[in-house]
Amino acid sequence: ALPPELPVEDFFAEPSISSLQFSPSGKLIAALMPYEKRMNLVIMNPATKVKKFITGFKDFGISSYSWGSDERLLILLDQDGSENYMAYGINVDGTHFDKFDEVYGILGRDPVNKGRVLVLAPKTHSNRFDPCSMDLKTGAMTILAKNPGDVRSWVLDHNNVVRFGIASTRLTRTLYYRETNSRNWTTLQTVNDGEDGWMPLGFDADNRTVFVARRQGGGPSAIYKYDTATHTMGEKVFSDPVYDIEDILTSRRTHKVLGAVYDADKPRFLWLDATFERRQKLIDQALPGCVNTQIPIGEEEDTIMVHSRADREPGVYYLFDEKRRKIEELAVSRPNLDPAHLAAMKPFEYVARDGLTIHGYLTFPVGREPRNLPMVINPHGGPFGIRDDWRFNPEVQMLANRGFLVLQPNYRGSGGYGDNFERKGYRQWGRAMQDDLSDAVKWAVAQGYADPRRVVILGASYGGYAVMAGLTFTPELYCAGVNYVGVTDLKIIAREGRSIPEIRAWRKTRVGDLYEDSAELEARSPVNFADKVSVPLLMDYGRSDPRVTRAHGDDMAAALRKHGKVFEYNILTGEGHGYRKQENRIEFYRRVDAFLKKHVPGLQTADVKVGTPSVVEMPARQ
């Protein structure tokens, strides 16, 4: 049946609970829950399910946290969206709240030393971060490895020895290795931009075999075994002809690599471990149509927490007892949302004008005939290395609830489809990447799904650029646009970080050079074509945004005013690259909702149910 129109806050208020993590012993659960509209830390008894807040932030919420021991946790905060994070330690009863000024990132719990966490801190150089083990009571740090230069990520073995360091300098990646703490770093490989190479992911239980993600010939990444004793590449373990596989699953108890998980058309698990594979089948039978992630609990890992999610299920946490063949609901992320009112997200593909196959997702509104619908094309941000995947998306679901078909193409340049596919998007801002979006619109119209008179383009960051490029370069395709923290001037992008040669070279390959490609950058910058905007436009920006500075919004607004265009422009103080404060996020999407209802013809009255598209059936919540 046609679902009710759900309030905007049902989609964009903070979830009722998220980020559940059991303590090391499995006796307590930590989670994030809203308090005064901000995500704060609670401690929960799994037997009684009684929850107690141990933080009470009102101005900003917790970004992430990690258990250090059964008694103490480490949390990260971001005050204003500037992405300058602050780290604090806190006891499970809310006492001993201490700030740790040197911590710039959390790697996780120290698996060898109880009461300590692995963190990144600039101990040996002011602008290089060293992996350290930190005592959560005193803040005292032990340096596990000195950064040999520009190392951004590390791989430790199961004895806490830092064995690999991966240095990234934009166009070059250098892989360092050492066998023990007493050994010096040696260089295993240096890979230039676009060359084949491999990345270590994690050690198997023997502390000799490391599983690596390897790219060959520009195709999708596959997972191989690598022998650190002989420094030879071994057998291929997992691969897919279309999609990258770059994430392994490891047991904290046995240290064995259990399998891999990757995003295909939907997330998939590939198991090496027979126990996890057997359990996965049982859990999937109990919770069909969902992606069900196993999270072992406690030192013995004999109980499993399951995080179950889907396109129409924001997330439910369960406890699974295999011996008793019982699955018990633990917590629901958004109990106010009924999956029956939400729309199915369907993988699809089409062929772009140059013959390239593009994958993406279609979300049809519930209870409406899938013909001649109003449509929103919703390009993702990035653009490079990022992709849309199959999951609950509050923006998509709100739009579908309002009667829109939502189209999400993973245009060229998107991640997850191999290096060649990503590189096809380089320097194609406003060119082939934009053509992919235009071709997606024309495909949906040709299929009869979309009404060509009622197509909206809505996106954030690079997606916001695509909105402005669409409204200026192909205005005939769209009836309205929503630009959320979007790039409008490629010269600003090319100018940022230009004083650093490596950044300048990287930007040249992806966007263009400020001087050598000046004319081309101007020709692809929507700010120079404000006169072409002929449909209603809504723009929103965060004043503290470190990624897409407010100049993109200010300059575009000035150019639109110069040409007498009617538009709405908002810039919010205390927000950055996307609104993190609940009230600002809700208010933004209320503006979007009102804007679309005002400017999309017949949105509220047309498209009444005649037939219904097929959907994936969801299980009732237990």
mmCIF file with all atom_site columns, N, CA, C and O in Angstrom, residues 115-153:
data_model
loop_
_atom_site.group_PDB
_atom_site.id
_atom_site.type_symbol
_atom_site.label_atom_id
_atom_site.label_alt_id
_atom_site.label_comp_id
_atom_site.label_asym_id
_atom_site.label_entity_id
_atom_site.label_seq_id
_atom_site.pdbx_PDB_ins_code
_atom_site.Cartn_x
_atom_site.Cartn_y
_atom_site.Cartn_z
_atom_site.occupancy
_atom_site.B_iso_or_equiv
_atom_site.pdbx_formal_charge
_atom_site.auth_seq_id
_atom_site.auth_comp_id
_atom_site.auth_asym_id
_atom_site.auth_atom_id
_atom_site.pdbx_PDB_model_num
ATOM 1   N N  . GLY A 1 115 ? 44.279 -2.690 29.366 1.00 0.00 ? 115 GLY A N  1
ATOM 2   C CA . GLY A 1 115 ? 44.229 -1.325 29.879 1.00 0.00 ? 115 GLY A CA 1
ATOM 3   C C  . GLY A 1 115 ? 44.919 -0.317 28.989 1.00 0.00 ? 115 GLY A C  1
ATOM 4   O O  . GLY A 1 115 ? 45.060 0.853  29.369 1.00 0.00 ? 115 GLY A O  1
ATOM 5   N N  . ARG A 1 116 ? 45.328 -0.741 27.807 1.00 0.00 ? 116 ARG A N  1
ATOM 6   C CA . ARG A 1 116 ? 46.004 0.163  26.889 1.00 0.00 ? 116 ARG A CA 1
ATOM 7   C C  . ARG A 1 116 ? 45.296 0.144  25.532 1.00 0.00 ? 116 ARG A C  1
ATOM 8   O O  . ARG A 1 116 ? 44.629 -0.837 25.175 1.00 0.00 ? 116 ARG A O  1
ATOM 9   N N  . VAL A 1 117 ? 45.448 1.228  24.793 1.00 0.00 ? 117 VAL A N  1
ATOM 10  C CA . VAL A 1 117 ? 44.902 1.321  23.442 1.00 0.00 ? 117 VAL A CA 1
ATOM 11  C C  . VAL A 1 117 ? 46.022 1.706  22.488 1.00 0.00 ? 117 VAL A C  1
ATOM 12  O O  . VAL A 1 117 ? 47.026 2.315  22.880 1.00 0.00 ? 117 VAL A O  1
ATOM 13  N N  . LEU A 1 118 ? 45.837 1.336  21.228 1.00 0.00 ? 118 LEU A N  1
ATOM 14  C CA . LEU A 1 118 ? 46.789 1.703  20.190 1.00 0.00 ? 118 LEU A CA 1
ATOM 15  C C  . LEU A 1 118 ? 46.319 3.008  19.558 1.00 0.00 ? 118 LEU A C  1
ATOM 16  O O  . LEU A 1 118 ? 45.171 3.120  19.118 1.00 0.00 ? 118 LEU A O  1
ATOM 17  N N  . VAL A 1 119 ? 47.209 3.992  19.521 1.00 0.00 ? 119 VAL A N  1
ATOM 18  C CA . VAL A 1 119 ? 46.849 5.316  19.032 1.00 0.00 ? 119 VAL A CA 1
ATOM 19  C C  . VAL A 1 119 ? 47.943 5.835  18.100 1.00 0.00 ? 119 VAL A C  1
ATOM 20  O O  . VAL A 1 119 ? 49.043 5.271  18.028 1.00 0.00 ? 119 VAL A O  1
ATOM 21  N N  . LEU A 1 120 ? 47.619 6.914  17.411 1.00 0.00 ? 120 LEU A N  1
ATOM 22  C CA . LEU A 1 120 ? 48.603 7.635  16.604 1.00 0.00 ? 120 LEU A CA 1
ATOM 23  C C  . LEU A 1 120 ? 48.927 8.943  17.305 1.00 0.00 ? 120 LEU A C  1
ATOM 24  O O  . LEU A 1 120 ? 48.020 9.677  17.716 1.00 0.00 ? 120 LEU A O  1
ATOM 25  N N  . ALA A 1 121 ? 50.221 9.249  17.452 1.00 0.00 ? 121 ALA A N  1
ATOM 26  C CA . ALA A 1 121 ? 50.640 10.458 18.145 1.00 0.00 ? 121 ALA A CA 1
ATOM 27  C C  . ALA A 1 121 ? 51.956 10.950 17.543 1.00 0.00 ? 121 ALA A C  1
ATOM 28  O O  . ALA A 1 121 ? 52.805 10.141 17.149 1.00 0.00 ? 121 ALA A O  1
ATOM 29  N N  . PRO A 1 122 ? 52.172 12.278 17.484 1.00 0.00 ? 122 PRO A N  1
ATOM 30  C CA . PRO A 1 122 ? 53.410 12.840 16.919 1.00 0.00 ? 122 PRO A CA 1
ATOM 31  C C  . PRO A 1 122 ? 54.531 12.867 17.960 1.00 0.00 ? 122 PRO A C  1
ATOM 32  O O  . PRO A 1 122 ? 54.923 13.935 18.442 1.00 0.00 ? 122 PRO A O  1
ATOM 33  N N  . LYS A 1 123 ? 55.068 11.703 18.279 1.00 0.00 ? 123 LYS A N  1
ATOM 34  C CA . LYS A 1 123 ? 56.059 11.613 19.350 1.00 0.00 ? 123 LYS A CA 1
ATOM 35  C C  . LYS A 1 123 ? 57.472 11.948 18.888 1.00 0.00 ? 123 LYS A C  1
ATOM 36  O O  . LYS A 1 123 ? 58.283 12.440 19.671 1.00 0.00 ? 123 LYS A O  1
ATOM 37  N N  . THR A 1 124 ? 57.795 11.651 17.633 1.00 0.00 ? 124 THR A N  1
ATOM 38  C CA . THR A 1 124 ? 59.168 11.873 17.180 1.00 0.00 ? 124 THR A CA 1
ATOM 39  C C  . THR A 1 124 ? 59.294 13.001 16.176 1.00 0.00 ? 124 THR A C  1
ATOM 40  O O  . THR A 1 124 ? 60.390 13.438 15.867 1.00 0.00 ? 124 THR A O  1
ATOM 41  N N  . HIS A 1 125 ? 58.167 13.463 15.639 1.00 0.00 ? 125 HIS A N  1
ATOM 42  C CA . HIS A 1 125 ? 58.194 14.533 14.639 1.00 0.00 ? 125 HIS A CA 1
ATOM 43  C C  . HIS A 1 125 ? 56.843 15.233 14.692 1.00 0.00 ? 125 HIS A C  1
ATOM 44  O O  . HIS A 1 125 ? 55.805 14.571 14.807 1.00 0.00 ? 125 HIS A O  1
ATOM 45  N N  . SER A 1 126 ? 56.845 16.556 14.574 1.00 0.00 ? 126 SER A N  1
ATOM 46  C CA . SER A 1 126 ? 55.615 17.328 14.777 1.00 0.00 ? 126 SER A CA 1
ATOM 47  C C  . SER A 1 126 ? 54.537 17.031 13.747 1.00 0.00 ? 126 SER A C  1
ATOM 48  O O  . SER A 1 126 ? 53.343 17.158 14.034 1.00 0.00 ? 126 SER A O  1
ATOM 49  N N  . ASN A 1 127 ? 54.905 16.633 12.538 1.00 0.00 ? 127 ASN A N  1
ATOM 50  C CA . ASN A 1 127 ? 53.887 16.382 11.499 1.00 0.00 ? 127 ASN A CA 1
ATOM 51  C C  . ASN A 1 127 ? 53.883 14.947 10.992 1.00 0.00 ? 127 ASN A C  1
ATOM 52  O O  . ASN A 1 127 ? 53.425 14.674 9.889  1.00 0.00 ? 127 ASN A O  1
ATOM 53  N N  . ARG A 1 128 ? 54.436 14.038 11.793 1.00 0.00 ? 128 ARG A N  1
ATOM 54  C CA . ARG A 1 128 ? 54.366 12.614 11.477 1.00 0.00 ? 128 ARG A CA 1
ATOM 55  C C  . ARG A 1 128 ? 53.805 11.883 12.690 1.00 0.00 ? 128 ARG A C  1
ATOM 56  O O  . ARG A 1 128 ? 54.195 12.160 13.818 1.00 0.00 ? 128 ARG A O  1
ATOM 57  N N  . PHE A 1 129 ? 52.914 10.938 12.436 1.00 0.00 ? 129 PHE A N  1
ATOM 58  C CA . PHE A 1 129 ? 52.265 10.232 13.535 1.00 0.00 ? 129 PHE A CA 1
ATOM 59  C C  . PHE A 1 129 ? 52.893 8.848  13.701 1.00 0.00 ? 129 PHE A C  1
ATOM 60  O O  . PHE A 1 129 ? 53.008 8.081  12.744 1.00 0.00 ? 129 PHE A O  1
ATOM 61  N N  . ASP A 1 130 ? 53.284 8.553  14.938 1.00 0.00 ? 130 ASP A N  1
ATOM 62  C CA . ASP A 1 130 ? 53.878 7.263  15.263 1.00 0.00 ? 130 ASP A CA 1
ATOM 63  C C  . ASP A 1 130 ? 52.819 6.367  15.916 1.00 0.00 ? 130 ASP A C  1
ATOM 64  O O  . ASP A 1 130 ? 51.993 6.846  16.705 1.00 0.00 ? 130 ASP A O  1
ATOM 65  N N  . PRO A 1 131 ? 52.832 5.065  15.624 1.00 0.00 ? 131 PRO A N  1
ATOM 66  C CA . PRO A 1 131 ? 51.939 4.152  16.342 1.00 0.00 ? 131 PRO A CA 1
ATOM 67  C C  . PRO A 1 131 ? 52.451 3.946  17.765 1.00 0.00 ? 131 PRO A C  1
ATOM 68  O O  . PRO A 1 131 ? 53.636 3.652  17.973 1.00 0.00 ? 131 PRO A O  1
ATOM 69  N N  . CYS A 1 132 ? 51.560 4.109  18.735 1.00 0.00 ? 132 CYS A N  1
ATOM 70  C CA . CYS A 1 132 ? 51.952 4.022  20.144 1.00 0.00 ? 132 CYS A CA 1
ATOM 71  C C  . CYS A 1 132 ? 50.942 3.175  20.903 1.00 0.00 ? 132 CYS A C  1
ATOM 72  O O  . CYS A 1 132 ? 49.775 3.070  20.516 1.00 0.00 ? 132 CYS A O  1
ATOM 73  N N  . SER A 1 133 ? 51.389 2.608  21.988 1.00 0.00 ? 133 SER A N  1
ATOM 74  C CA . SER A 1 133 ? 50.500 1.971  22.946 1.00 0.00 ? 133 SER A CA 1
ATOM 75  C C  . SER A 1 133 ? 50.375 2.915  24.138 1.00 0.00 ? 133 SER A C  1
ATOM 76  O O  . SER A 1 133 ? 51.382 3.321  24.728 1.00 0.00 ? 133 SER A O  1
ATOM 77  N N  . MET A 1 134 ? 49.137 3.282  24.479 1.00 0.00 ? 134 MET A N  1
ATOM 78  C CA . MET A 1 134 ? 48.912 4.292  25.514 1.00 0.00 ? 134 MET A CA 1
ATOM 79  C C  . MET A 1 134 ? 48.154 3.712  26.700 1.00 0.00 ? 134 MET A C  1
ATOM 80  O O  . MET A 1 134 ? 47.151 3.017  26.525 1.00 0.00 ? 134 MET A O  1
ATOM 81  N N  . ASP A 1 135 ? 48.646 4.004  27.887 1.00 0.00 ? 135 ASP A N  1
ATOM 82  C CA . ASP A 1 135 ? 47.941 3.643  29.119 1.00 0.00 ? 135 ASP A CA 1
ATOM 83  C C  . ASP A 1 135 ? 46.747 4.566  29.273 1.00 0.00 ? 135 ASP A C  1
ATOM 84  O O  . ASP A 1 135 ? 46.909 5.795  29.330 1.00 0.00 ? 135 ASP A O  1
ATOM 85  N N  . LEU A 1 136 ? 45.540 3.988  29.351 1.00 0.00 ? 136 LEU A N  1
ATOM 86  C CA . LEU A 1 136 ? 44.343 4.811  29.377 1.00 0.00 ? 136 LEU A CA 1
ATOM 87  C C  . LEU A 1 136 ? 44.121 5.501  30.716 1.00 0.00 ? 136 LEU A C  1
ATOM 88  O O  . LEU A 1 136 ? 43.278 6.389  30.814 1.00 0.00 ? 136 LEU A O  1
ATOM 89  N N  . LYS A 1 137 ? 44.845 5.113  31.749 1.00 0.00 ? 137 LYS A N  1
ATOM 90  C CA . LYS A 1 137 ? 44.713 5.801  33.029 1.00 0.00 ? 137 LYS A CA 1
ATOM 91  C C  . LYS A 1 137 ? 45.634 7.006  33.111 1.00 0.00 ? 137 LYS A C  1
ATOM 92  O O  . LYS A 1 137 ? 45.234 8.086  33.545 1.00 0.00 ? 137 LYS A O  1
ATOM 93  N N  . THR A 1 138 ? 46.867 6.818  32.689 1.00 0.00 ? 138 THR A N  1
ATOM 94  C CA . THR A 1 138 ? 47.870 7.869  32.864 1.00 0.00 ? 138 THR A CA 1
ATOM 95  C C  . THR A 1 138 ? 48.164 8.653  31.603 1.00 0.00 ? 138 THR A C  1
ATOM 96  O O  . THR A 1 138 ? 48.702 9.756  31.669 1.00 0.00 ? 138 THR A O  1
ATOM 97  N N  . GLY A 1 139 ? 47.838 8.084  30.443 1.00 0.00 ? 139 GLY A N  1
ATOM 98  C CA . GLY A 1 139 ? 48.189 8.730  29.182 1.00 0.00 ? 139 GLY A CA 1
ATOM 99  C C  . GLY A 1 139 ? 49.618 8.467  28.756 1.00 0.00 ? 139 GLY A C  1
ATOM 100 O O  . GLY A 1 139 ? 50.053 8.954  27.704 1.00 0.00 ? 139 GLY A O  1
ATOM 101 N N  . ALA A 1 140 ? 50.369 7.699  29.550 1.00 0.00 ? 140 ALA A N  1
ATOM 102 C CA . ALA A 1 140 ? 51.757 7.395  29.193 1.00 0.00 ? 140 ALA A CA 1
ATOM 103 C C  . ALA A 1 140 ? 51.807 6.547  27.929 1.00 0.00 ? 140 ALA A C  1
ATOM 104 O O  . ALA A 1 140 ? 51.036 5.599  27.777 1.00 0.00 ? 140 ALA A O  1
ATOM 105 N N  . MET A 1 141 ? 52.716 6.900  27.037 1.00 0.00 ? 141 MET A N  1
ATOM 106 C CA . MET A 1 141 ? 52.791 6.216  25.746 1.00 0.00 ? 141 MET A CA 1
ATOM 107 C C  . MET A 1 141 ? 54.113 5.491  25.574 1.00 0.00 ? 141 MET A C  1
ATOM 108 O O  . MET A 1 141 ? 55.164 5.963  26.003 1.00 0.00 ? 141 MET A O  1
ATOM 109 N N  . THR A 1 142 ? 54.023 4.349  24.909 1.00 0.00 ? 142 THR A N  1
ATOM 110 C CA . THR A 1 142 ? 55.192 3.611  24.458 1.00 0.00 ? 142 THR A CA 1
ATOM 111 C C  . THR A 1 142 ? 55.175 3.615  22.943 1.00 0.00 ? 142 THR A C  1
ATOM 112 O O  . THR A 1 142 ? 54.198 3.174  22.317 1.00 0.00 ? 142 THR A O  1
ATOM 113 N N  . ILE A 1 143 ? 56.225 4.135  22.342 1.00 0.00 ? 143 ILE A N  1
ATOM 114 C CA . ILE A 1 143 ? 56.288 4.174  20.879 1.00 0.00 ? 143 ILE A CA 1
ATOM 115 C C  . ILE A 1 143 ? 56.542 2.764  20.360 1.00 0.00 ? 143 ILE A C  1
ATOM 116 O O  . ILE A 1 143 ? 57.506 2.096  20.759 1.00 0.00 ? 143 ILE A O  1
ATOM 117 N N  . LEU A 1 144 ? 55.675 2.296  19.503 1.00 0.00 ? 144 LEU A N  1
ATOM 118 C CA . LEU A 1 144 ? 55.849 0.963  18.922 1.00 0.00 ? 144 LEU A CA 1
ATOM 119 C C  . LEU A 1 144 ? 56.758 1.001  17.704 1.00 0.00 ? 144 LEU A C  1
ATOM 120 O O  . LEU A 1 144 ? 57.415 0.004  17.387 1.00 0.00 ? 144 LEU A O  1
ATOM 121 N N  . ALA A 1 145 ? 56.770 2.111  16.990 1.00 0.00 ? 145 ALA A N  1
ATOM 122 C CA . ALA A 1 145 ? 57.648 2.261  15.826 1.00 0.00 ? 145 ALA A CA 1
ATOM 123 C C  . ALA A 1 145 ? 57.778 3.739  15.511 1.00 0.00 ? 145 ALA A C  1
ATOM 124 O O  . ALA A 1 145 ? 56.797 4.479  15.594 1.00 0.00 ? 145 ALA A O  1
ATOM 125 N N  . LYS A 1 146 ? 58.993 4.155  15.159 1.00 0.00 ? 146 LYS A N  1
ATOM 126 C CA . LYS A 1 146 ? 59.202 5.524  14.716 1.00 0.00 ? 146 LYS A CA 1
ATOM 127 C C  . LYS A 1 146 ? 58.856 5.624  13.236 1.00 0.00 ? 146 LYS A C  1
ATOM 128 O O  . LYS A 1 146 ? 59.297 4.794  12.431 1.00 0.00 ? 146 LYS A O  1
ATOM 129 N N  . ASN A 1 147 ? 58.087 6.621  12.921 1.00 0.00 ? 147 ASN A N  1
ATOM 130 C CA . ASN A 1 147 ? 57.663 6.809  11.530 1.00 0.00 ? 147 ASN A CA 1
ATOM 131 C C  . ASN A 1 147 ? 58.879 7.105  10.653 1.00 0.00 ? 147 ASN A C  1
ATOM 132 O O  . ASN A 1 147 ? 59.569 8.108  10.874 1.00 0.00 ? 147 ASN A O  1
ATOM 133 N N  . PRO A 1 148 ? 59.157 6.246  9.662  1.00 0.00 ? 148 PRO A N  1
ATOM 134 C CA . PRO A 1 148 ? 60.328 6.484  8.811  1.00 0.00 ? 148 PRO A CA 1
ATOM 135 C C  . PRO A 1 148 ? 60.123 7.599  7.796  1.00 0.00 ? 148 PRO A C  1
ATOM 136 O O  . PRO A 1 148 ? 61.061 7.945  7.072  1.00 0.00 ? 148 PRO A O  1
ATOM 137 N N  . GLY A 1 149 ? 58.915 8.149  7.721  1.00 0.00 ? 149 GLY A N  1
ATOM 138 C CA . GLY A 1 149 ? 58.661 9.261  6.811  1.00 0.00 ? 149 GLY A CA 1
ATOM 139 C C  . GLY A 1 149 ? 57.398 9.088  6.006  1.00 0.00 ? 149 GLY A C  1
ATOM 140 O O  . GLY A 1 149 ? 57.315 8.197  5.171  1.00 0.00 ? 149 GLY A O  1
ATOM 141 N N  . ASP A 1 150 ? 56.393 9.928  6.273  1.00 0.00 ? 150 ASP A N  1
ATOM 142 C CA . ASP A 1 150 ? 55.143 9.963  5.509  1.00 0.00 ? 150 ASP A CA 1
ATOM 143 C C  . ASP A 1 150 ? 54.327 8.677  5.591  1.00 0.00 ? 150 ASP A C  1
ATOM 144 O O  . ASP A 1 150 ? 53.468 8.432  4.731  1.00 0.00 ? 150 ASP A O  1
ATOM 145 N N  . VAL A 1 151 ? 54.572 7.825  6.585  1.00 0.00 ? 151 VAL A N  1
ATOM 146 C CA . VAL A 1 151 ? 53.758 6.626  6.735  1.00 0.00 ? 151 VAL A CA 1
ATOM 147 C C  . VAL A 1 151 ? 52.392 7.018  7.295  1.00 0.00 ? 151 VAL A C  1
ATOM 148 O O  . VAL A 1 151 ? 52.296 7.709  8.312  1.00 0.00 ? 151 VAL A O  1
ATOM 149 N N  . ARG A 1 152 ? 51.326 6.602  6.603  1.00 0.00 ? 152 ARG A N  1
ATOM 150 C CA . ARG A 1 152 ? 49.962 6.942  6.990  1.00 0.00 ? 152 ARG A CA 1
ATOM 151 C C  . ARG A 1 152 ? 49.214 5.753  7.604  1.00 0.00 ? 152 ARG A C  1
ATOM 152 O O  . ARG A 1 152 ? 48.223 5.952  8.299  1.00 0.00 ? 152 ARG A O  1
ATOM 153 N N  . SER A 1 153 ? 49.656 4.531  7.305  1.00 0.00 ? 153 SER A N  1
ATOM 154 C CA . SER A 1 153 ? 48.973 3.364  7.853  1.00 0.00 ? 153 SER A CA 1
ATOM 155 C C  . SER A 1 153 ? 49.999 2.292  8.206  1.00 0.00 ? 153 SER A C  1
ATOM 156 O O  . SER A 1 153 ? 51.100 2.250  7.647  1.00 0.00 ? 153 SER A O  1
#
